[in-house]
PDB file of C-alpha atoms in Angstrom:
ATOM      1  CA  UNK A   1     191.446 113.381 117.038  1.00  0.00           C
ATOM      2  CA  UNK A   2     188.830 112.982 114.425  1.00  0.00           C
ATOM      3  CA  UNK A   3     188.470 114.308 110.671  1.00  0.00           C
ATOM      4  CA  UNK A   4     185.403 116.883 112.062  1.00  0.00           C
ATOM      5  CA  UNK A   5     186.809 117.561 115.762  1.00  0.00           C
ATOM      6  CA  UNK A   6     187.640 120.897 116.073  1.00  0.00           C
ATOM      7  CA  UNK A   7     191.493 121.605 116.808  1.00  0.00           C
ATOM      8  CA  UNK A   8     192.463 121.808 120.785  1.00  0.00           C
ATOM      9  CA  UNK A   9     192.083 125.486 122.081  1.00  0.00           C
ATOM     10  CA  UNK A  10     196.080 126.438 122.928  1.00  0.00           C
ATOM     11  CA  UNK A  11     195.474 128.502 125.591  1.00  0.00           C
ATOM     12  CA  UNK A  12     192.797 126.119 127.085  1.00  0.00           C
ATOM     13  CA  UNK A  13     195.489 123.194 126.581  1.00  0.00           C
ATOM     14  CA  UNK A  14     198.412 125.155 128.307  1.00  0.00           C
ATOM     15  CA  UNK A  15     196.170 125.748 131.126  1.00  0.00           C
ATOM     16  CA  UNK A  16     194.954 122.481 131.858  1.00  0.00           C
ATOM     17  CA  UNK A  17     197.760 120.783 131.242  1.00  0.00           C
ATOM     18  CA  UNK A  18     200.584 122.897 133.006  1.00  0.00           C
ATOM     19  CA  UNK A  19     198.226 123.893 136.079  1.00  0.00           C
ATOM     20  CA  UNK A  20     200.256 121.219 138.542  1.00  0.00           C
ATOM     21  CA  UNK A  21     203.531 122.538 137.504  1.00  0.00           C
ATOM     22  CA  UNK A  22     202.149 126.221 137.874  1.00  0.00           C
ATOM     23  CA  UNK A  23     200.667 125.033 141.413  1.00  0.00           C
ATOM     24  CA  UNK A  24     204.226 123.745 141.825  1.00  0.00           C
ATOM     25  CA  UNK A  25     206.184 126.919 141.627  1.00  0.00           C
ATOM     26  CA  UNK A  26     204.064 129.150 143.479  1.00  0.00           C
ATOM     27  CA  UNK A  27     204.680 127.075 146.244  1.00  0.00           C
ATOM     28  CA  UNK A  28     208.449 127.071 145.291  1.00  0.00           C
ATOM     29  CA  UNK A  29     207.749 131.034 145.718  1.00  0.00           C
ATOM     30  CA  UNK A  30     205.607 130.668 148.723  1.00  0.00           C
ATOM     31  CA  UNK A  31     207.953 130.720 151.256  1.00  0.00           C
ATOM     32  CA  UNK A  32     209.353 133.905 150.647  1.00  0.00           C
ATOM     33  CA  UNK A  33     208.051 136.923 152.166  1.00  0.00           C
ATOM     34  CA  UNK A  34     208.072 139.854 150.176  1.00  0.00           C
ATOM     35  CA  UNK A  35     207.488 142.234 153.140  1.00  0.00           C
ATOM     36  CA  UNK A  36     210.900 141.343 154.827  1.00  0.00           C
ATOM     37  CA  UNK A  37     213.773 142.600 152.941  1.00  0.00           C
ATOM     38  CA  UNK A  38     216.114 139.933 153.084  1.00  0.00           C
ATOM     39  CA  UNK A  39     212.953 137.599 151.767  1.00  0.00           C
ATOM     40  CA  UNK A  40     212.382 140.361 149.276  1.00  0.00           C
ATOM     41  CA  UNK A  41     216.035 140.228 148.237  1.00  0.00           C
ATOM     42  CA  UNK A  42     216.577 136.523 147.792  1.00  0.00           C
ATOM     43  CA  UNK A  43     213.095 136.137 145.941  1.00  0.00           C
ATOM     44  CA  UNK A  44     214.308 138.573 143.610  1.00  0.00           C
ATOM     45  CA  UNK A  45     218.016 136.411 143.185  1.00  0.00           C
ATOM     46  CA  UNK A  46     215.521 133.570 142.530  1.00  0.00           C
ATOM     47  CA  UNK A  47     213.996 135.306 139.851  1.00  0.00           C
ATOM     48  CA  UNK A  48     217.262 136.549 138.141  1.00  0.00           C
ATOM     49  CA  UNK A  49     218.182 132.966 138.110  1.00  0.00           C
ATOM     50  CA  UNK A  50     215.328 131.857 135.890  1.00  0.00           C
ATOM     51  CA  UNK A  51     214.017 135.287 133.626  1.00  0.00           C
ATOM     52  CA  UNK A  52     217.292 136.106 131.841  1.00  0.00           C
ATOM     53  CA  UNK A  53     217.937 132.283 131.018  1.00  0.00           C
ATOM     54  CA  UNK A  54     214.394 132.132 129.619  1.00  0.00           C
ATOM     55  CA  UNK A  55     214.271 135.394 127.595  1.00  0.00           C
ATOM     56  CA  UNK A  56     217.820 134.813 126.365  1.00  0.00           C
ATOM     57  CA  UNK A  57     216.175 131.738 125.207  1.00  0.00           C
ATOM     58  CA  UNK A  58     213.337 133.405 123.404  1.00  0.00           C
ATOM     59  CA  UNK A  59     215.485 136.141 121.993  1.00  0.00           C
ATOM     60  CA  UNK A  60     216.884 133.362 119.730  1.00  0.00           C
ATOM     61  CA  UNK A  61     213.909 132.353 118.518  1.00  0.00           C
ATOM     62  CA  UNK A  62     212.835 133.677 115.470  1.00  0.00           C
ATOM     63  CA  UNK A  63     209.072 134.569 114.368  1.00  0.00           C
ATOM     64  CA  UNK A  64     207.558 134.477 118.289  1.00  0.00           C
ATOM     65  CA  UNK A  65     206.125 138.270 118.815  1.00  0.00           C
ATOM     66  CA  UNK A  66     208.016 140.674 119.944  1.00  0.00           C
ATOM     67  CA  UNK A  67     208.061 141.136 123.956  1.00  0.00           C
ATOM     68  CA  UNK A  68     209.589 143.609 126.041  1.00  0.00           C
ATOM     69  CA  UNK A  69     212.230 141.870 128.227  1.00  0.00           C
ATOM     70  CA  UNK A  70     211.906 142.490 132.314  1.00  0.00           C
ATOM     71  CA  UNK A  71     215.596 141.761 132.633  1.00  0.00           C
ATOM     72  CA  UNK A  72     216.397 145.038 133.252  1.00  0.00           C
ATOM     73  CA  UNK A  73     214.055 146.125 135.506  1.00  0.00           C
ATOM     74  CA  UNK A  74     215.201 142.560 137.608  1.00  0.00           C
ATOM     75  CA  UNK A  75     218.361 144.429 137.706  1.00  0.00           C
ATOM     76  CA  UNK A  76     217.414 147.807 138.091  1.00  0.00           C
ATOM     77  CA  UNK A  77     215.590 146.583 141.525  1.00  0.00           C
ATOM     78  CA  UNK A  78     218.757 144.232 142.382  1.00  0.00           C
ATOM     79  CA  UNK A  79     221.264 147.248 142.048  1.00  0.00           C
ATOM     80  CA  UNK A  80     218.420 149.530 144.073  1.00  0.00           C
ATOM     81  CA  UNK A  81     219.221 146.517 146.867  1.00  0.00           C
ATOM     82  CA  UNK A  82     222.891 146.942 146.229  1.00  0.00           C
ATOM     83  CA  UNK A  83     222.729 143.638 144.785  1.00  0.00           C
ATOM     84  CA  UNK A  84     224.307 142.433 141.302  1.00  0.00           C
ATOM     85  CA  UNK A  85     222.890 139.727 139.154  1.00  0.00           C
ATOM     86  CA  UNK A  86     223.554 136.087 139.800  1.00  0.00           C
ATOM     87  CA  UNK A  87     224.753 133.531 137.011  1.00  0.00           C
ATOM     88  CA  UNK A  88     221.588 132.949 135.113  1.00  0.00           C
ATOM     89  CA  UNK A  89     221.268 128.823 135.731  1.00  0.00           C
ATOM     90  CA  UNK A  90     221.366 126.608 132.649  1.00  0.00           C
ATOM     91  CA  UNK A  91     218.236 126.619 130.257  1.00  0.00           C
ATOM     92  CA  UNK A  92     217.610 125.139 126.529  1.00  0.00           C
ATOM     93  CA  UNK A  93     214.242 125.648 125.123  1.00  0.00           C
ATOM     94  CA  UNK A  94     212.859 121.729 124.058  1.00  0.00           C
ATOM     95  CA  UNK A  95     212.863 121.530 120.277  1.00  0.00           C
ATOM     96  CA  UNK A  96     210.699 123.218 118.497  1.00  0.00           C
ATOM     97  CA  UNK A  97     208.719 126.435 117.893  1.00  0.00           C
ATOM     98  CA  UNK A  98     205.892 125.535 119.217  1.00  0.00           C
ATOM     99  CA  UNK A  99     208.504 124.835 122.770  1.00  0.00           C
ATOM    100  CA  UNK A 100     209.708 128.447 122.426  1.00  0.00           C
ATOM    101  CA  UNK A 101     205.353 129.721 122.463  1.00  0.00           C
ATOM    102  CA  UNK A 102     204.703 127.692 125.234  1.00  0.00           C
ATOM    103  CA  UNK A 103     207.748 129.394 127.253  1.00  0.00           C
ATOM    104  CA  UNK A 104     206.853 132.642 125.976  1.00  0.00           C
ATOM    105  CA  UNK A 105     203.196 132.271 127.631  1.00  0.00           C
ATOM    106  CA  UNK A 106     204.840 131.226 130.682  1.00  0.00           C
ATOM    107  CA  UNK A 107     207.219 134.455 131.302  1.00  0.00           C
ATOM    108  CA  UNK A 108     204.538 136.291 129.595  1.00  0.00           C
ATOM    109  CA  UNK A 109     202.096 134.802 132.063  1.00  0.00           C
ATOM    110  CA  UNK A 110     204.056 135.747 134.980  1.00  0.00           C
ATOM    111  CA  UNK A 111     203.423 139.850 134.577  1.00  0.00           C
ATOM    112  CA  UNK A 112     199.818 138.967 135.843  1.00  0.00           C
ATOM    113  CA  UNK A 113     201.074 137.195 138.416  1.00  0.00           C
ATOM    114  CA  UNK A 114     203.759 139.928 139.560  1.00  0.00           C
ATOM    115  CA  UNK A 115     201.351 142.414 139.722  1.00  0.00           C
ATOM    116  CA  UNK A 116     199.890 141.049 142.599  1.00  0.00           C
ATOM    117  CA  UNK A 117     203.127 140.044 144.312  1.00  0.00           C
ATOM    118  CA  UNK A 118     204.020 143.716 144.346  1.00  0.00           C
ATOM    119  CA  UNK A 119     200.977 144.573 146.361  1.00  0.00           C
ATOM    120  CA  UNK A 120     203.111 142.716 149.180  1.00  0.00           C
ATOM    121  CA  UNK A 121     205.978 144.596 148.388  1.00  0.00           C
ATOM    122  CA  UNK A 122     206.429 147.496 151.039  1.00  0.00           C
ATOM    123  CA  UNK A 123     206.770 151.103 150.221  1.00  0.00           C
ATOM    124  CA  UNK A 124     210.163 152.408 149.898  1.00  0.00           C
ATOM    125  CA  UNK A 125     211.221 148.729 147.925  1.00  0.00           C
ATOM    126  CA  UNK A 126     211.685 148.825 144.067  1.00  0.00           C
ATOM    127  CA  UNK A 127     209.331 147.054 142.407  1.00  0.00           C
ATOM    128  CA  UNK A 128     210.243 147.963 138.774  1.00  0.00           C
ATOM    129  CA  UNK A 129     210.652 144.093 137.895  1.00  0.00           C
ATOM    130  CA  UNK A 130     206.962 142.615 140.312  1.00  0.00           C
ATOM    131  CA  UNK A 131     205.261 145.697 138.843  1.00  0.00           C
ATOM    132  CA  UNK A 132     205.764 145.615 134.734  1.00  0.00           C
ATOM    133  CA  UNK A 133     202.904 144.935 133.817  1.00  0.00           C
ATOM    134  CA  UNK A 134     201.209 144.360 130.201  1.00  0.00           C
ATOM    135  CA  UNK A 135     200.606 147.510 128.314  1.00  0.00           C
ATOM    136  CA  UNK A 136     196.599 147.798 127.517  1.00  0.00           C
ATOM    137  CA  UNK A 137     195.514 144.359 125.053  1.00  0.00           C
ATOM    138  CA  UNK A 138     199.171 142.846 125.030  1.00  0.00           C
ATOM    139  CA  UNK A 139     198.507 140.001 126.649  1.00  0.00           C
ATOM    140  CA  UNK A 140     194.930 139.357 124.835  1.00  0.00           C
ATOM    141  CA  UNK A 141     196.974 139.954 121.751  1.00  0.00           C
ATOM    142  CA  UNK A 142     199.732 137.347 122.644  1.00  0.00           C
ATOM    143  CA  UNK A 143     197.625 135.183 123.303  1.00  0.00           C
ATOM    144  CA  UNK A 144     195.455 135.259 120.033  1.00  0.00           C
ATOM    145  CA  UNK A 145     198.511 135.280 118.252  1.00  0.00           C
ATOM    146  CA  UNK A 146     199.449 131.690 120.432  1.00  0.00           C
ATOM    147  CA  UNK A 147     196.109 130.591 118.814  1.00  0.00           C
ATOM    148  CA  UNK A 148     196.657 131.777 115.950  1.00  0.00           C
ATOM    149  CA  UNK A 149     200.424 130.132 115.556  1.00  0.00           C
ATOM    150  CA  UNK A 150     198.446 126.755 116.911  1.00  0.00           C
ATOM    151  CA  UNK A 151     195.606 127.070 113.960  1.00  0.00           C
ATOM    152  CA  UNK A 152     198.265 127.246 111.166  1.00  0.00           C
ATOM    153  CA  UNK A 153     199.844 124.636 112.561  1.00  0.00           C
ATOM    154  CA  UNK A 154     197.110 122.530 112.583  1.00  0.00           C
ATOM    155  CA  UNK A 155     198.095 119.900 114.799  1.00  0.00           C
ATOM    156  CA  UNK A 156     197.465 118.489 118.086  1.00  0.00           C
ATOM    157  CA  UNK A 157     201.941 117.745 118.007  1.00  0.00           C
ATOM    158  CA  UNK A 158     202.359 121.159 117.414  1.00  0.00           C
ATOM    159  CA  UNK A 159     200.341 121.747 120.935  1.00  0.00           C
ATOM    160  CA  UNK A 160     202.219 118.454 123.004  1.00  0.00           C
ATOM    161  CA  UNK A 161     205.378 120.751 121.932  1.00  0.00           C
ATOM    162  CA  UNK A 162     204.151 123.892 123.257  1.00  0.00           C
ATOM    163  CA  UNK A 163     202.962 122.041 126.590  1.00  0.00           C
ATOM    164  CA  UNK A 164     206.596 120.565 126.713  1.00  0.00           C
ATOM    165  CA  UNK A 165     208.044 124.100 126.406  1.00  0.00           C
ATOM    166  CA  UNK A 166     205.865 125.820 129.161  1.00  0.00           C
ATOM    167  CA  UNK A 167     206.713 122.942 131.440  1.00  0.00           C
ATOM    168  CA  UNK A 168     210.465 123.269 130.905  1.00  0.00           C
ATOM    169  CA  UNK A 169     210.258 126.770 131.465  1.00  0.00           C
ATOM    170  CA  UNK A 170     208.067 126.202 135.011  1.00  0.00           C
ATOM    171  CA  UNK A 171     210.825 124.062 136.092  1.00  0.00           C
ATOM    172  CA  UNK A 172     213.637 126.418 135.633  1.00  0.00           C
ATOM    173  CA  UNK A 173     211.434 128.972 137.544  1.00  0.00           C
ATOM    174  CA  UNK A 174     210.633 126.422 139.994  1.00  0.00           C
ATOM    175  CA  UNK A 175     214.840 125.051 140.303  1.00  0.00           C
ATOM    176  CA  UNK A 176     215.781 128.650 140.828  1.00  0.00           C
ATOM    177  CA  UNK A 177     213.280 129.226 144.082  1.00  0.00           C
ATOM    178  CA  UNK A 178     215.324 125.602 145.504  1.00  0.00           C
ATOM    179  CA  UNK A 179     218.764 126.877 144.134  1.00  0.00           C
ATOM    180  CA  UNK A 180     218.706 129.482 147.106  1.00  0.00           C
TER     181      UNK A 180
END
């Protein structure tokens, strides 16, 4: 970078750079179809494999925004199923704070993402988990606070961290689809 180039956008950054590993695990999550039960059922297990291991995670992490955790709501809609959690698998945040924002906009991320699943989701099915979505401006306001956690960093490391944190956190989504 030089002296008079303007920092790297965050968000733009995150995009661009975890885009493969985000085309990754929706194919990880392809193959399930959330109009058969049993599909519905073992997507969800895949789920509860990955979300409380990364929001445990994040709950450690001091000075990211407060978010409200879908863990409940996972198992809320697993107990509906008369199905109990699984063992979370294993999952340490990279180093870093910048790590722990780049996760956060990944489980963040996926609300938007489970909106639309639940559309696929038959009547009669809970969908408390798929359909928790962001209350009105939360995620704009996550993510200006991601670029504004990037700007007082200042640095273009600060950002490679952040990248390394979403993409650990799109591989334990993506090992929990395979861990079926």
């Amino acid at each position: 970078m030089l002296l008079n180039d303007p920092p790297r956008s965050i968000v733009a950054a995150l995009r661009s750079a975890t885009g493969g590993d985000h085309d990754r695990v929706d194919t990880a999550y392809g193959g399930f179809d959330l109009a058969a039960p049993d599909s519905y059922r073992t997507f969800l297990h895949a789920h509860a494999r990955a979300l409380p291991a990364a929001e445990d995670a994040l709950v450690a992490v001091p000075g990211l925004p407060r978010f409200r955790p879908r863990t409940p709501l996972l198992a809320a809609d697993l107990a509906a199923l008369g199905e109990t959690m699984p063992p979370p698998l294993p999952f340490t945040l990279p180093a870093g704070d910048a790590a722990a924002w780049g996760a956060l906009y990944v489980v963040e991320g996926s609300r938007l993402g489970g909106i639309m699943l639940a559309r696929s989701v038959p009547d009669g099915q809970p969908t408390a988990y798929l359909g928790a979505r962001h209350l009105s401006g939360e995620w704009r306001e996550l993510l200006g606070a991601l670029d504004n956690a990037a700007t007082l960093a200042g640095s273009d490391v600060w950002i490679d961290e952040a990248i390394t944190g979403a993409r650990a956190t799109f591989d334990l989504y993506r090992r929990a689809a395979a861990a079926r």
